[in-house]
PDB file of C-alpha atoms in Angstrom:
ATOM      1  CA  ASP A   1     103.137  87.728  89.299  1.00 62.00           C
ATOM      2  CA  GLY A   2      99.722  90.433  87.675  1.00 69.00           C
ATOM      3  CA  GLY A   3      99.488  94.448  89.190  1.00 94.00           C
ATOM      4  CA  ILE A   4     100.343  98.442  88.278  1.00 97.00           C
ATOM      5  CA  THR A   5     103.999  99.660  88.136  1.00 97.00           C
ATOM      6  CA  GLN A   6     104.682 103.427  87.728  1.00 97.00           C
ATOM      7  CA  SER A   7     107.743 104.462  86.737  1.00 92.00           C
ATOM      8  CA  PRO A   8     110.347 106.121  88.380  1.00 93.00           C
ATOM      9  CA  LYS A   9     109.255 106.182  92.288  1.00 95.00           C
ATOM     10  CA  TYR A  10     111.136 109.460  92.335  1.00 95.00           C
ATOM     11  CA  LEU A  11     111.886 111.757  90.060  1.00 94.00           C
ATOM     12  CA  PHE A  12     113.159 115.542  89.655  1.00 94.00           C
ATOM     13  CA  ARG A  13     112.297 117.879  87.084  1.00 91.00           C
ATOM     14  CA  LYS A  14     113.939 121.462  86.810  1.00 91.00           C
ATOM     15  CA  GLU A  15     110.990 124.083  86.661  1.00 90.00           C
ATOM     16  CA  GLY A  16     109.499 124.969  83.090  1.00 89.00           C
ATOM     17  CA  GLN A  17     110.770 121.963  82.000  1.00 92.00           C
ATOM     18  CA  ASN A  18     108.138 118.860  80.928  1.00 94.00           C
ATOM     19  CA  VAL A  19     108.129 115.515  82.406  1.00 95.00           C
ATOM     20  CA  THR A  20     106.869 111.379  81.655  1.00 96.00           C
ATOM     21  CA  LEU A  21     105.755 109.326  84.047  1.00 97.00           C
ATOM     22  CA  SER A  22     104.610 106.315  83.598  1.00 97.00           C
ATOM     23  CA  CYS A  23     102.252 103.490  84.381  1.00 98.00           C
ATOM     24  CA  GLU A  24     101.431  99.568  82.693  1.00 98.00           C
ATOM     25  CA  GLN A  25      99.724  97.055  83.652  1.00 97.00           C
ATOM     26  CA  ASN A  26      98.507  93.995  83.130  1.00 96.00           C
ATOM     27  CA  LEU A  27      95.557  93.531  84.415  1.00 95.00           C
ATOM     28  CA  ASN A  28      93.559  93.145  81.537  1.00 94.00           C
ATOM     29  CA  HIS A  29      92.005  96.208  82.718  1.00 94.00           C
ATOM     30  CA  ASP A  30      89.749  98.930  80.132  1.00 94.00           C
ATOM     31  CA  ALA A  31      90.470 102.339  82.383  1.00 94.00           C
ATOM     32  CA  MET A  32      93.436 103.461  83.663  1.00 96.00           C
ATOM     33  CA  TYR A  33      93.180 106.663  85.950  1.00 96.00           C
ATOM     34  CA  TRP A  34      95.920 109.028  87.203  1.00 97.00           C
ATOM     35  CA  TYR A  35      95.078 111.609  90.462  1.00 97.00           C
ATOM     36  CA  ARG A  36      97.389 113.675  92.329  1.00 97.00           C
ATOM     37  CA  GLN A  37      97.670 114.028  96.428  1.00 96.00           C
ATOM     38  CA  ASP A  38      98.821 116.289  98.266  1.00 94.00           C
ATOM     39  CA  PRO A  39      99.612 116.416 101.963  1.00 87.00           C
ATOM     40  CA  GLY A  40      96.089 116.646 104.246  1.00 80.00           C
ATOM     41  CA  GLN A  41      93.955 116.556 100.461  1.00 83.00           C
ATOM     42  CA  GLY A  42      91.545 113.532  98.977  1.00 86.00           C
ATOM     43  CA  LEU A  43      92.876 112.112  96.100  1.00 93.00           C
ATOM     44  CA  ARG A  44      91.858 113.947  92.761  1.00 94.00           C
ATOM     45  CA  LEU A  45      91.453 112.538  89.455  1.00 94.00           C
ATOM     46  CA  ILE A  46      93.527 114.341  86.144  1.00 97.00           C
ATOM     47  CA  TYR A  47      92.445 111.875  84.180  1.00 97.00           C
ATOM     48  CA  TYR A  48      90.772 108.780  83.525  1.00 95.00           C
ATOM     49  CA  SER A  49      90.960 106.774  80.615  1.00 95.00           C
ATOM     50  CA  GLN A  50      87.659 103.911  79.412  1.00 92.00           C
ATOM     51  CA  ILE A  51      89.290 102.463  76.983  1.00 92.00           C
ATOM     52  CA  VAL A  52      92.195 102.514  74.194  1.00 95.00           C
ATOM     53  CA  ASN A  53      92.804 105.229  72.025  1.00 95.00           C
ATOM     54  CA  ASP A  54      89.659 107.505  74.371  1.00 94.00           C
ATOM     55  CA  PHE A  55      90.419 109.856  77.734  1.00 96.00           C
ATOM     56  CA  GLN A  56      88.751 112.299  79.222  1.00 94.00           C
ATOM     57  CA  LYS A  57      89.246 114.850  81.388  1.00 95.00           C
ATOM     58  CA  GLY A  58      88.773 115.248  85.780  1.00 93.00           C
ATOM     59  CA  ASP A  59      88.208 117.579  88.125  1.00 91.00           C
ATOM     60  CA  ILE A  60      92.228 119.324  87.395  1.00 95.00           C
ATOM     61  CA  ALA A  61      93.904 118.671  83.888  1.00 96.00           C
ATOM     62  CA  GLU A  62      95.521 121.453  83.207  1.00 96.00           C
ATOM     63  CA  GLY A  63      98.830 121.760  83.471  1.00 96.00           C
ATOM     64  CA  TYR A  64      98.648 117.904  82.010  1.00 97.00           C
ATOM     65  CA  SER A  65      98.928 115.299  78.984  1.00 97.00           C
ATOM     66  CA  VAL A  66      97.310 111.868  78.368  1.00 98.00           C
ATOM     67  CA  SER A  67      97.783 109.534  76.147  1.00 98.00           C
ATOM     68  CA  ARG A  68      96.236 106.304  75.867  1.00 98.00           C
ATOM     69  CA  GLU A  69      97.313 103.688  72.996  1.00 97.00           C
ATOM     70  CA  LYS A  70      98.604 100.552  74.362  1.00 97.00           C
ATOM     71  CA  LYS A  71      95.855  99.383  76.753  1.00 97.00           C
ATOM     72  CA  GLU A  72      97.650  98.015  78.527  1.00 97.00           C
ATOM     73  CA  SER A  73      99.325 101.631  79.679  1.00 98.00           C
ATOM     74  CA  PHE A  74      98.916 104.704  80.351  1.00 98.00           C
ATOM     75  CA  PRO A  75     101.824 108.340  80.907  1.00 98.00           C
ATOM     76  CA  LEU A  76     100.587 110.953  82.385  1.00 98.00           C
ATOM     77  CA  THR A  77     102.703 114.073  81.582  1.00 97.00           C
ATOM     78  CA  VAL A  78     102.969 117.230  83.895  1.00 96.00           C
ATOM     79  CA  THR A  79     103.889 120.607  81.238  1.00 94.00           C
ATOM     80  CA  SER A  80     105.271 123.592  81.751  1.00 90.00           C
ATOM     81  CA  ALA A  81     102.191 124.658  82.069  1.00 88.00           C
ATOM     82  CA  GLN A  82     101.276 123.507  86.235  1.00 90.00           C
ATOM     83  CA  LYS A  83     102.234 126.005  88.178  1.00 89.00           C
ATOM     84  CA  ASN A  84     101.692 123.223  91.598  1.00 91.00           C
ATOM     85  CA  PRO A  85     103.431 120.249  90.160  1.00 94.00           C
ATOM     86  CA  THR A  86     105.559 119.298  93.030  1.00 95.00           C
ATOM     87  CA  ALA A  87     103.429 115.251  95.090  1.00 96.00           C
ATOM     88  CA  PHE A  88     102.405 112.301  95.248  1.00 97.00           C
ATOM     89  CA  TYR A  89     101.048 110.291  91.637  1.00 98.00           C
ATOM     90  CA  LEU A  90      99.319 107.554  91.620  1.00 98.00           C
ATOM     91  CA  CYS A  91      98.087 105.422  88.857  1.00 98.00           C
ATOM     92  CA  ALA A  92      94.810 103.094  89.198  1.00 97.00           C
ATOM     93  CA  SER A  93      93.569 100.910  86.954  1.00 96.00           C
ATOM     94  CA  SER A  94      89.594  99.334  87.542  1.00 93.00           C
ATOM     95  CA  ILE A  95      87.791  95.759  84.697  1.00 91.00           C
ATOM     96  CA  ARG A  96      85.173  98.909  83.275  1.00 83.00           C
ATOM     97  CA  GLY A  97      84.923 102.842  83.670  1.00 71.00           C
ATOM     98  CA  GLN A  98      80.643 102.158  83.821  1.00 71.00           C
ATOM     99  CA  GLY A  99      78.871  99.712  83.628  1.00 67.00           C
ATOM    100  CA  ALA A 100      75.207  97.961  86.374  1.00 68.00           C
ATOM    101  CA  VAL A 101      78.512  94.990  87.467  1.00 75.00           C
ATOM    102  CA  LEU A 102      79.528  97.155  90.796  1.00 73.00           C
ATOM    103  CA  HIS A 103      82.714  95.226  90.941  1.00 77.00           C
ATOM    104  CA  TYR A 104      84.476  96.039  88.116  1.00 81.00           C
ATOM    105  CA  ASN A 105      84.689  99.771  89.429  1.00 82.00           C
ATOM    106  CA  GLU A 106      87.011  99.245  91.994  1.00 91.00           C
ATOM    107  CA  GLN A 107      89.971 100.277  91.462  1.00 94.00           C
ATOM    108  CA  PHE A 108      93.238  99.239  92.226  1.00 95.00           C
ATOM    109  CA  PHE A 109      96.643 102.054  92.247  1.00 97.00           C
ATOM    110  CA  GLY A 110     100.809 100.975  91.219  1.00 97.00           C
ATOM    111  CA  PRO A 111     103.032 102.534  93.800  1.00 97.00           C
ATOM    112  CA  GLY A 112     102.997 106.815  93.018  1.00 97.00           C
ATOM    113  CA  THR A 113     105.771 108.799  92.185  1.00 97.00           C
ATOM    114  CA  ARG A 114     106.516 111.054  93.907  1.00 97.00           C
ATOM    115  CA  LEU A 115     107.842 114.071  92.256  1.00 96.00           C
ATOM    116  CA  THR A 116     109.888 116.969  92.802  1.00 95.00           C
ATOM    117  CA  VAL A 117     110.561 120.203  91.030  1.00 92.00           C
ATOM    118  CA  LEU A 118     113.228 122.420  91.734  1.00 88.00           C
TER     119      LEU A 118
ATOM    120  CA  GLY B   1      85.262 118.329  92.304  1.00 56.00           C
ATOM    121  CA  GLN B   2      83.597 117.703  95.796  1.00 66.00           C
ATOM    122  CA  GLN B   3      85.345 115.440  98.853  1.00 71.00           C
ATOM    123  CA  LEU B   4      83.888 113.347 101.061  1.00 90.00           C
ATOM    124  CA  ASN B   5      84.507 113.842 104.734  1.00 95.00           C
ATOM    125  CA  GLN B   6      86.212 111.774 107.182  1.00 96.00           C
ATOM    126  CA  SER B   7      86.367 111.963 110.739  1.00 97.00           C
ATOM    127  CA  PRO B   8      88.154 111.650 112.648  1.00 97.00           C
ATOM    128  CA  GLN B   9      90.913 112.834 111.562  1.00 95.00           C
ATOM    129  CA  SER B  10      93.461 111.294 112.807  1.00 96.00           C
ATOM    130  CA  MET B  11      92.954 108.479 115.785  1.00 96.00           C
ATOM    131  CA  PHE B  12      96.166 107.328 118.732  1.00 96.00           C
ATOM    132  CA  ILE B  13      95.275 104.215 120.028  1.00 95.00           C
ATOM    133  CA  GLN B  14      97.072 101.717 122.046  1.00 96.00           C
ATOM    134  CA  GLU B  15      97.435  98.579 121.005  1.00 96.00           C
ATOM    135  CA  GLY B  16      94.747  96.155 120.906  1.00 97.00           C
ATOM    136  CA  GLU B  17      91.888  98.914 121.034  1.00 97.00           C
ATOM    137  CA  ASP B  18      89.876  98.946 118.790  1.00 97.00           C
ATOM    138  CA  VAL B  19      89.355 101.313 116.330  1.00 96.00           C
ATOM    139  CA  SER B  20      86.366 103.153 114.330  1.00 97.00           C
ATOM    140  CA  MET B  21      86.094 105.625 112.210  1.00 98.00           C
ATOM    141  CA  ASN B  22      83.566 106.711 109.308  1.00 97.00           C
ATOM    142  CA  CYS B  23      82.764 108.416 106.282  1.00 97.00           C
ATOM    143  CA  THR B  24      79.794 110.190 104.955  1.00 96.00           C
ATOM    144  CA  SER B  25      78.374 112.686 102.776  1.00 94.00           C
ATOM    145  CA  SER B  26      75.744 115.312 101.391  1.00 91.00           C
ATOM    146  CA  SER B  27      74.759 112.706  98.378  1.00 90.00           C
ATOM    147  CA  ILE B  28      73.788 108.653  98.332  1.00 92.00           C
ATOM    148  CA  PHE B  29      76.143 106.804  97.305  1.00 92.00           C
ATOM    149  CA  ASN B  30      75.493 103.386  95.994  1.00 89.00           C
ATOM    150  CA  THR B  31      79.227 102.414  95.819  1.00 92.00           C
ATOM    151  CA  TRP B  32      81.890 102.989  99.000  1.00 95.00           C
ATOM    152  CA  LEU B  33      85.065 101.305  99.346  1.00 96.00           C
ATOM    153  CA  TRP B  34      88.229 100.685 102.030  1.00 98.00           C
ATOM    154  CA  TYR B  35      91.627 101.614 100.756  1.00 98.00           C
ATOM    155  CA  LYS B  36      94.783 101.424 103.253  1.00 98.00           C
ATOM    156  CA  GLN B  37      97.777 103.954 102.861  1.00 97.00           C
ATOM    157  CA  GLU B  38     101.079 102.967 103.976  1.00 95.00           C
ATOM    158  CA  PRO B  39     104.060 106.514 103.606  1.00 91.00           C
ATOM    159  CA  GLY B  40     104.764 107.472 100.077  1.00 93.00           C
ATOM    160  CA  GLU B  41     103.121 103.651  98.708  1.00 96.00           C
ATOM    161  CA  GLY B  42      99.457 103.054  96.857  1.00 97.00           C
ATOM    162  CA  PRO B  43      96.443 102.632  98.593  1.00 97.00           C
ATOM    163  CA  VAL B  44      94.903  98.952  99.446  1.00 97.00           C
ATOM    164  CA  LEU B  45      91.689  97.880  98.824  1.00 97.00           C
ATOM    165  CA  LEU B  46      90.286  96.016 101.567  1.00 98.00           C
ATOM    166  CA  ILE B  47      86.833  96.206 101.798  1.00 97.00           C
ATOM    167  CA  ALA B  48      84.145  96.806  98.359  1.00 96.00           C
ATOM    168  CA  LEU B  49      80.662  97.865  99.688  1.00 95.00           C
ATOM    169  CA  TYR B  50      77.602  97.615  96.999  1.00 92.00           C
ATOM    170  CA  LYS B  51      74.604  97.654  99.080  1.00 93.00           C
ATOM    171  CA  ALA B  52      72.631 100.258 101.776  1.00 95.00           C
ATOM    172  CA  GLY B  53      72.835  98.170 105.192  1.00 95.00           C
ATOM    173  CA  GLU B  54      75.736  95.315 104.262  1.00 95.00           C
ATOM    174  CA  LEU B  55      78.345  94.646 106.172  1.00 97.00           C
ATOM    175  CA  THR B  56      81.818  93.034 105.574  1.00 97.00           C
ATOM    176  CA  SER B  57      84.488  91.150 106.800  1.00 97.00           C
ATOM    177  CA  ASN B  58      87.711  91.325 106.413  1.00 96.00           C
ATOM    178  CA  GLY B  59      89.587  89.693 109.363  1.00 97.00           C
ATOM    179  CA  ARG B  60      89.439  92.052 111.740  1.00 97.00           C
ATOM    180  CA  LEU B  61      88.145  94.148 109.979  1.00 98.00           C
ATOM    181  CA  THR B  62      84.088  94.998 109.525  1.00 98.00           C
ATOM    182  CA  ALA B  63      83.106  97.791 107.089  1.00 98.00           C
ATOM    183  CA  GLN B  64      78.515  98.776 107.256  1.00 98.00           C
ATOM    184  CA  PHE B  65      77.282 100.528 104.430  1.00 97.00           C
ATOM    185  CA  GLY B  66      75.066 102.933 105.775  1.00 97.00           C
ATOM    186  CA  ILE B  67      70.974 102.650 105.698  1.00 96.00           C
ATOM    187  CA  THR B  68      71.198 106.289 104.535  1.00 95.00           C
ATOM    188  CA  ARG B  69      73.688 105.426 101.560  1.00 94.00           C
ATOM    189  CA  LYS B  70      75.046 107.946 102.535  1.00 95.00           C
ATOM    190  CA  ASP B  71      78.302 107.486 104.579  1.00 96.00           C
ATOM    191  CA  SER B  72      80.235 104.071 105.832  1.00 98.00           C
ATOM    192  CA  PHE B  73      82.313 103.424 108.179  1.00 98.00           C
ATOM    193  CA  LEU B  74      85.331 101.008 109.682  1.00 98.00           C
ATOM    194  CA  ASN B  75      86.004  99.424 112.322  1.00 98.00           C
ATOM    195  CA  ILE B  76      89.182  96.888 113.151  1.00 98.00           C
ATOM    196  CA  SER B  77      88.971  95.399 116.231  1.00 97.00           C
ATOM    197  CA  ALA B  78      92.586  94.745 118.912  1.00 97.00           C
ATOM    198  CA  SER B  79      94.626  96.917 116.475  1.00 96.00           C
ATOM    199  CA  ILE B  80      98.231  95.514 116.275  1.00 96.00           C
ATOM    200  CA  PRO B  81     101.317  98.068 115.282  1.00 94.00           C
ATOM    201  CA  SER B  82     100.664  97.029 111.412  1.00 95.00           C
ATOM    202  CA  ASP B  83      97.292  98.855 111.480  1.00 96.00           C
ATOM    203  CA  VAL B  84      99.230 101.988 111.489  1.00 97.00           C
ATOM    204  CA  GLY B  85      98.814 104.037 107.873  1.00 97.00           C
ATOM    205  CA  ILE B  86      95.831 106.337 106.116  1.00 96.00           C
ATOM    206  CA  TYR B  87      92.339 104.663 105.860  1.00 97.00           C
ATOM    207  CA  LEU B  88      90.861 106.199 103.401  1.00 97.00           C
ATOM    208  CA  CYS B  89      87.016 105.667 102.120  1.00 97.00           C
ATOM    209  CA  ALA B  90      85.722 106.357  98.626  1.00 95.00           C
ATOM    210  CA  GLY B  91      82.594 106.419  97.025  1.00 93.00           C
ATOM    211  CA  MET B  92      81.039 106.197  93.751  1.00 89.00           C
ATOM    212  CA  ARG B  93      77.223 107.708  92.278  1.00 83.00           C
ATOM    213  CA  GLY B  94      75.506 105.674  89.592  1.00 71.00           C
ATOM    214  CA  SER B  95      77.087 102.636  87.882  1.00 63.00           C
ATOM    215  CA  GLN B  96      78.831 105.141  86.301  1.00 63.00           C
ATOM    216  CA  GLY B  97      81.224 107.779  87.343  1.00 67.00           C
ATOM    217  CA  ASN B  98      84.547 108.172  89.378  1.00 83.00           C
ATOM    218  CA  LEU B  99      84.921 107.119  92.548  1.00 90.00           C
ATOM    219  CA  ILE B 100      85.134 110.209  95.270  1.00 92.00           C
ATOM    220  CA  PHE B 101      87.636 109.661  97.846  1.00 94.00           C
ATOM    221  CA  GLY B 102      88.163 111.662 101.433  1.00 94.00           C
ATOM    222  CA  LYS B 103      90.963 112.752 103.231  1.00 94.00           C
ATOM    223  CA  GLY B 104      91.933 110.424 105.191  1.00 95.00           C
ATOM    224  CA  THR B 105      91.933 108.583 108.763  1.00 97.00           C
ATOM    225  CA  LYS B 106      95.255 108.733 109.627  1.00 96.00           C
ATOM    226  CA  LEU B 107      95.389 105.336 112.318  1.00 97.00           C
ATOM    227  CA  SER B 108      98.769 105.597 115.078  1.00 96.00           C
ATOM    228  CA  VAL B 109      98.881 102.894 118.030  1.00 93.00           C
ATOM    229  CA  LYS B 110     101.632 102.365 120.427  1.00 89.00           C
ATOM    230  CA  PRO B 111     102.803  98.937 121.690  1.00 86.00           C
TER     231      PRO B 111
END
């Protein structure tokens, strides 16, 4: 059963602590993405990776870090430098991150992780 | 970053009614995607559009790629209670770049 998994579903952390959110896909997709969703706002891109061992900052990368050591995994660390970390975090993947075959850019999402910082 | 304008922000309709919503941008896009998101879940891709004027259906859902390339429309016919959720549009400029998302249209259906 192919898909994208995110764990855990709910995460609670104390202010000042770093926390890592997991994202795994078995779709053999090259590109992976992290978004943040806040009430009343559209999805905002945090980081993306078009290939293993390479990643790029999105629109709101400050206070976050990522790694892409394996094709199927793209973990996101929310650091203590992120001023408002409480949010719903969504991971997505696509066959490719760019290219002439447009449908390769279709992004498929995981179920999300709700992070609450107390 | 840029965001798309979706309207209406919310809709309250009676079961059986048809629904129309749209998404507009100041920029030209060559890809439009429509997603549905239920509370506490990730968005699910409903329809993808790649050509100006294209009309694509998925069951009771029909989406159109506007001929100006700056807008897209989603229609739901004969709504049912399970249509409830937030409908998100997303667009991409060119073949290299990231998706830009709208804030969503929240649909509520009264049985």
